[in-house]
Short mmCIF file of C-alpha atoms in Angstrom, two decimals:
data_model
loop_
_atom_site.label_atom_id
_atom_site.label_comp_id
_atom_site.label_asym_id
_atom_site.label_seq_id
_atom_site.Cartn_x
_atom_site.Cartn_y
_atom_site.Cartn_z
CA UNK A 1 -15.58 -16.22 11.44
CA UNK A 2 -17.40 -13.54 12.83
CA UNK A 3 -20.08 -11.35 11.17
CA UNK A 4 -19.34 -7.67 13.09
CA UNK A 5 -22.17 -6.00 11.38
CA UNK A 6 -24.45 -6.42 8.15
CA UNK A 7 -21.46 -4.91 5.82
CA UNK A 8 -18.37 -5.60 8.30
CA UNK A 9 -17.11 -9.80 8.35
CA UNK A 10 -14.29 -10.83 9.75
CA UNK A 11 -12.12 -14.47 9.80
CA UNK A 12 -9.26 -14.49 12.03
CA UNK A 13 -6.91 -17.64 12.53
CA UNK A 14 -5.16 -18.29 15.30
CA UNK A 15 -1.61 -20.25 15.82
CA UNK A 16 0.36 -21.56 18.64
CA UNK A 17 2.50 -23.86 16.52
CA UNK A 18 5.09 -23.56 13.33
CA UNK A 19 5.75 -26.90 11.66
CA UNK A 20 4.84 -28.81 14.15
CA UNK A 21 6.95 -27.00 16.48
CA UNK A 22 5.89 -24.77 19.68
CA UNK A 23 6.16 -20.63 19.62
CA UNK A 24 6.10 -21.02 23.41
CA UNK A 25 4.04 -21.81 26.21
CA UNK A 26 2.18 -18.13 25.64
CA UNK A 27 3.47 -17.65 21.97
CA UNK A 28 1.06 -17.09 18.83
CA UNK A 29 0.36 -16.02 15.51
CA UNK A 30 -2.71 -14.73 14.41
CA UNK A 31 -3.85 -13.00 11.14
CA UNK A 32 -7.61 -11.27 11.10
CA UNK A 33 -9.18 -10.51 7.45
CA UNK A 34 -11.88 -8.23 7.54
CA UNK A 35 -13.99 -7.39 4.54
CA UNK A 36 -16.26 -4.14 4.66
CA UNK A 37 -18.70 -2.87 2.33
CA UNK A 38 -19.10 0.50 2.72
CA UNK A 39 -15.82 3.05 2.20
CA UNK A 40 -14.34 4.73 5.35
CA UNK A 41 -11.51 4.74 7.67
CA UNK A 42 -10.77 1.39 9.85
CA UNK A 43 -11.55 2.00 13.54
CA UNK A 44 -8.22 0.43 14.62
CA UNK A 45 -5.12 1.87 14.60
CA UNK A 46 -3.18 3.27 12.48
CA UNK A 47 -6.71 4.21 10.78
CA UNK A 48 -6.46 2.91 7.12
CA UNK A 49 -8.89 4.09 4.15
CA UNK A 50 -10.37 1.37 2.67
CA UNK A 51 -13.44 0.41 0.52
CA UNK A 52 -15.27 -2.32 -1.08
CA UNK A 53 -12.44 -3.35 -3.43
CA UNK A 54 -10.24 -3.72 -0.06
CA UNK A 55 -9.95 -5.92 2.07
CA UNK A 56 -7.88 -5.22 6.41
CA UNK A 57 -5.00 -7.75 7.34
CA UNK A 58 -4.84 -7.55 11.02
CA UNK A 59 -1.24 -9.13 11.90
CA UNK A 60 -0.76 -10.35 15.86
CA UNK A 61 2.78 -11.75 16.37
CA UNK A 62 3.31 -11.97 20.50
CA UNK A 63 5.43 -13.70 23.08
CA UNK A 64 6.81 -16.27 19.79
CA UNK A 65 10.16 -18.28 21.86
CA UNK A 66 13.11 -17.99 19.29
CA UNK A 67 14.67 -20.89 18.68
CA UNK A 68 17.42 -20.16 16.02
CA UNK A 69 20.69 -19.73 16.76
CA UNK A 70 19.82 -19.82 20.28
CA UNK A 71 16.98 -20.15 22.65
CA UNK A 72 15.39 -16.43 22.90
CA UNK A 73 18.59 -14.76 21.65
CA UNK A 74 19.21 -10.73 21.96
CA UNK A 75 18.87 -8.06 19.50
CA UNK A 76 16.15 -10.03 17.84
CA UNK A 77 14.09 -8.76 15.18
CA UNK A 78 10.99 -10.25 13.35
CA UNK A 79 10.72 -9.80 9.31
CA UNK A 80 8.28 -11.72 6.99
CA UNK A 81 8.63 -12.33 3.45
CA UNK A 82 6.04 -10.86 1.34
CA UNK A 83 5.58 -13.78 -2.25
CA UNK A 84 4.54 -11.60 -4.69
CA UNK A 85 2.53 -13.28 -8.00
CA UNK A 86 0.55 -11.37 -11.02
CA UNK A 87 -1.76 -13.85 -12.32
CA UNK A 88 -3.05 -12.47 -15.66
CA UNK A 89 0.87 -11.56 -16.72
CA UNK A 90 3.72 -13.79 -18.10
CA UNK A 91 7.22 -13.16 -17.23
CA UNK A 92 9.29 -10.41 -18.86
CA UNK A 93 11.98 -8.08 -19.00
CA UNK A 94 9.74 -4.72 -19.18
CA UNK A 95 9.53 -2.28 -16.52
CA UNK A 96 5.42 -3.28 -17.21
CA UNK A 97 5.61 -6.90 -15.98
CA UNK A 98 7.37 -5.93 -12.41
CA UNK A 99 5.78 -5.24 -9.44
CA UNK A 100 6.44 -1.59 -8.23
CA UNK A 101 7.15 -0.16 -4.86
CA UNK A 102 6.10 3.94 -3.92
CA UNK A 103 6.31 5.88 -1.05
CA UNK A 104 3.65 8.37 -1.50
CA UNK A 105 3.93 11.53 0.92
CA UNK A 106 0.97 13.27 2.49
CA UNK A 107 1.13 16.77 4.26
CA UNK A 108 -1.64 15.61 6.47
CA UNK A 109 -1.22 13.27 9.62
CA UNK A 110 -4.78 13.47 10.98
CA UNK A 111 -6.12 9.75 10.86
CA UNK A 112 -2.45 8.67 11.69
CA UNK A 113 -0.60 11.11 13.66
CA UNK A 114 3.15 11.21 12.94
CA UNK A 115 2.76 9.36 10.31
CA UNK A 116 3.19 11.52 6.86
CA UNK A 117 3.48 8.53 4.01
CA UNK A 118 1.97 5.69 2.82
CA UNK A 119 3.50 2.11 1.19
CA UNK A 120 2.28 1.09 -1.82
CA UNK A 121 3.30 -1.95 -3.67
CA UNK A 122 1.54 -2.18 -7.38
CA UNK A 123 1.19 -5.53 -9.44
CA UNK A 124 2.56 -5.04 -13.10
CA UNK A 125 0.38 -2.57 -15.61
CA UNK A 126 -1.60 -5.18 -17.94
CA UNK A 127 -3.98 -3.17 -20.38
CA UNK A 128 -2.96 0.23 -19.27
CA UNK A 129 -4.65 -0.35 -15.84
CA UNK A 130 -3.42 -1.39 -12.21
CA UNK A 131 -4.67 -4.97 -11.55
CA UNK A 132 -4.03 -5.06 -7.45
CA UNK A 133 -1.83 -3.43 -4.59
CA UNK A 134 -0.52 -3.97 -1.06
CA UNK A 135 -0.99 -0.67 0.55
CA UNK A 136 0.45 -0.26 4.27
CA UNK A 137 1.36 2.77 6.90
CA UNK A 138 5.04 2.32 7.68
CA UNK A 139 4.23 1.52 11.55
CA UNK A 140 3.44 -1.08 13.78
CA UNK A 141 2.32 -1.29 17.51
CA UNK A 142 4.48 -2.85 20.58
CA UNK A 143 1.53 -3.34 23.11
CA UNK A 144 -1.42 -5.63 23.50
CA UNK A 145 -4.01 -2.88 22.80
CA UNK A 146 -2.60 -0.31 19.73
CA UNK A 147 -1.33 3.09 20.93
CA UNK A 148 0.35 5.92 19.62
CA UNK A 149 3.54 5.95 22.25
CA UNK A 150 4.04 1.95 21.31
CA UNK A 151 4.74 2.49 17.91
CA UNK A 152 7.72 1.41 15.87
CA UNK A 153 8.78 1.62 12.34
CA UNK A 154 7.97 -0.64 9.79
CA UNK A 155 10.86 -0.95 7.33
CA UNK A 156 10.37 -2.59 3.44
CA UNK A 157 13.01 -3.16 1.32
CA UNK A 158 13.63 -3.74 -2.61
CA UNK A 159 11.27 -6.20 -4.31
CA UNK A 160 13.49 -8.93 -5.57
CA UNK A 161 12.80 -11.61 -8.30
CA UNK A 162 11.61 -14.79 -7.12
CA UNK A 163 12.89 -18.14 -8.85
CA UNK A 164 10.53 -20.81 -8.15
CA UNK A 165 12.04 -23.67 -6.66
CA UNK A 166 10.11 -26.83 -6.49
CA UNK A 167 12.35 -28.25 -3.63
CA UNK A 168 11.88 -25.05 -1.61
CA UNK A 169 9.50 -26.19 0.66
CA UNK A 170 8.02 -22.65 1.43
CA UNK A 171 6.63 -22.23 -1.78
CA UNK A 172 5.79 -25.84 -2.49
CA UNK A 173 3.72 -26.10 0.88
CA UNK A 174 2.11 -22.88 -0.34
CA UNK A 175 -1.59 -21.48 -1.37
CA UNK A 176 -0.30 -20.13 -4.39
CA UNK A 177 1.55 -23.62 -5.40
CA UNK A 178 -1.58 -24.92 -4.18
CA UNK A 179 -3.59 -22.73 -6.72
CA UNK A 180 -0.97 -22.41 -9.65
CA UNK A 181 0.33 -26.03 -9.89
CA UNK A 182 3.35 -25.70 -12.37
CA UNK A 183 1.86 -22.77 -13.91
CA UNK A 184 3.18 -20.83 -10.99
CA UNK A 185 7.28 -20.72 -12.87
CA UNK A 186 5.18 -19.00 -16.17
CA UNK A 187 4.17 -16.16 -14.15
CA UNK A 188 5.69 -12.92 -12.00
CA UNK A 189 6.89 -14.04 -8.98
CA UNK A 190 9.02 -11.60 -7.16
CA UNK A 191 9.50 -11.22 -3.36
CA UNK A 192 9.89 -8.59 -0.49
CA UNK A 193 11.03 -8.20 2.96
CA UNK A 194 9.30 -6.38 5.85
CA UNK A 195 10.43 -5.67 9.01
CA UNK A 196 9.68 -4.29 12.30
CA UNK A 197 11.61 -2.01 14.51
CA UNK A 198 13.20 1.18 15.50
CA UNK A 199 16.76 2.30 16.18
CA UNK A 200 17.26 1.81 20.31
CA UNK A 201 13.69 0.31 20.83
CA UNK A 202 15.74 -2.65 22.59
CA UNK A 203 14.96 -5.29 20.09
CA UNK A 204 11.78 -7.55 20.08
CA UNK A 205 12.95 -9.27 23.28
CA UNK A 206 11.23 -5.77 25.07
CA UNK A 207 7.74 -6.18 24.38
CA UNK A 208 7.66 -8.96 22.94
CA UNK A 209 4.59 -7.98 20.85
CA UNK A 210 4.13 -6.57 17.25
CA UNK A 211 0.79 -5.68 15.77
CA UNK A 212 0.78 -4.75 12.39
CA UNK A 213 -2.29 -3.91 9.26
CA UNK A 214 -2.24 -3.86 5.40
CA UNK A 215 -4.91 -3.78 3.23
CA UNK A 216 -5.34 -5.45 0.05
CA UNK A 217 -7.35 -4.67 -2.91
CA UNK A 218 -8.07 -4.54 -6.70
CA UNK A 219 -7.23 -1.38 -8.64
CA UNK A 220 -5.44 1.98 -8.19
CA UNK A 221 -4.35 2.00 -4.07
CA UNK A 222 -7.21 4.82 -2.53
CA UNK A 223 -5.03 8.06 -1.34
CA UNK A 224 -5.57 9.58 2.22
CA UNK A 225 -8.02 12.68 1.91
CA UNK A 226 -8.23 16.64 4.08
CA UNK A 227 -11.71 16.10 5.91
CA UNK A 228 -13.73 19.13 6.22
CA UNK A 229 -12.67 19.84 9.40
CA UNK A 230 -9.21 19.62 8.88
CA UNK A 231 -10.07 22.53 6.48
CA UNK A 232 -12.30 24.41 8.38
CA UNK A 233 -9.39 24.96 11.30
CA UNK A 234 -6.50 25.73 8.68
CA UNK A 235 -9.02 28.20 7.22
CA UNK A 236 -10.32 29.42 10.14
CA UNK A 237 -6.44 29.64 11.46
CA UNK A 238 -5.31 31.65 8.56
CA UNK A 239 -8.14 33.28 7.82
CA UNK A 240 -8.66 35.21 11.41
CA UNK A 241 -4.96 36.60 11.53
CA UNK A 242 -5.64 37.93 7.36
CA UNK A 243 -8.74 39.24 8.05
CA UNK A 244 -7.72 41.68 10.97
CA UNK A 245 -4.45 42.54 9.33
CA UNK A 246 -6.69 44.08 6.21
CA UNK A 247 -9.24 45.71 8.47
CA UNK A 248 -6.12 47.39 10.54
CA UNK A 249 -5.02 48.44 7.30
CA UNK A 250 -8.24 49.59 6.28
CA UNK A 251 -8.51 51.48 9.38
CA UNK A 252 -5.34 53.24 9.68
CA UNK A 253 -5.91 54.39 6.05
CA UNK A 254 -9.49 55.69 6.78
CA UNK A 255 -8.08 57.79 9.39
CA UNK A 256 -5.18 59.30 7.33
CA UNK A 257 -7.78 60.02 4.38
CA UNK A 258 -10.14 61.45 7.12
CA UNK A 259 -8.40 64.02 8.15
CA UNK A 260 -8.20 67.58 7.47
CA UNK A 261 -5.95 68.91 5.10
CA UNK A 262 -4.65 71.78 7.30
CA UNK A 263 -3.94 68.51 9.70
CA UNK A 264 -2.17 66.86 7.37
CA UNK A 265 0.08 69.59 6.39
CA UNK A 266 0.76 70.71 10.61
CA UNK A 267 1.64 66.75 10.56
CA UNK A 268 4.14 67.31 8.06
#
């Protein structure tokens, strides 16, 4: 763990095996959680608002040696399964007790530039209020240090229900098994899959690096914001062009009114 400042903490784990088995001679996994007290945008790419309620995933996934079908194969590309669970809610059949998946749009791209949406995934409603949220820009970065021209896609598809399967050793070897016990069947548990990649990017075998960030947090999901500056220039960019269009117009009627009659009439 590592304190960054007096309101900025951070606990990152490192991994250089899966079950006992080897992602490589240079292969890891690592996950960062930062926690930050004051609200603002993250100083990492892609730039996330976040505030006290939130708290920055920092996903590392590089040089991992696939081993299934074959060693390494081609066209390879990395997912993870997102386990979804609503603690204060019971299973039902209502639209309230489901987790829910948006795509909100934005007109503005100036924290993360050519990006125009954000992901949000929303636990179920209980009492008329959102209880927590995944939130998420829908790109990820190729290289070792984030940049704008090694960017790919980040692609989420339908949340499905989850059945909870004591024999499945994923969820029984799980924190939330660990934390639920058998209470874990009584509650929502639904499931989602991410992945990473763009159409002719040449696969994960190119890089082979993804870095990816979510944030986490209680309550409604925060929505991106126009700084004042972003204003200022729009303003200042339509303003100047409207403002000497009505003093030409101004002008050139001024000068007609101006004139003598006995002009006006020769004119005619």
């Amino acid at each position: 763990m590592s304190i960054l400042s007096t309101s900025d903490v951070e606990l990152t784990f490192i991994s250089k095996k899966y079950k006992n088995h080897s992602l490589g001679p240079d292969g890891f996994f690592s996950m960062s959680i930062r926690a930050k007290e004051l609200d603002g945008y993250s100083e990492i790419l892609p730039y996330m608002l976040h505030n006290s309620n939130m708290t920055q995933i920092d996903i590392d996934f590089g040089k991992v040696q696939m081993n299934y079908p074959t060693e390494n194969p081609k066209n390879t590309r990395v997912a993870f399964t997102f386990t979804l669970v609503q603690g204060d809610e019971e299973k039902g059949s209502s639209d309230d007790t489901k987790m829910r998946f948006d795509r909100v749009a934005t007109l503005d791209d100036e924290h993360t530039p050519g990006v125009f949406s954000t992901i949000n995934v929303r636990t179920p409603i209980v009492g008329s209020y959102d209880q927590s949220f995944l939130q998420w820009k829908p790109i990820c970065y190729t290289g070792k240090i984030r940049d704008i021209t090694d960017s790919i896609d980040v692609n989420a598809y339908d949340i499905q229900q989850q059945q909870m399967n004591f024999s499945d050793m994923t969820l029984k070897n799980s924190l939330l098994r660990a934390y639920y016990g058998a209470h874990l069947d009584l509650l929502v548990l639904q499931s989602m899959n991410v992945s990473f990649g763009t159409k002719q990017d040449k696969f994960y075998n190119k890089t082979p690096h993804i870095s990816w960030t979510y944030m986490t947090g209680f309550g409604n999901p925060p929505e991106d914001y126009v700084s004042l500056m972003v204003i200022l220039v729009v303003s200042i960019g339509f303003g100047i062009p409207v403002l000497i269009i009505l003093v030409s117009s101004a002008f050139i009627i001024y000068k007609r009114l101006s004139k003598p009659r006995d002009e006006l009439l020769i004119g005619h």
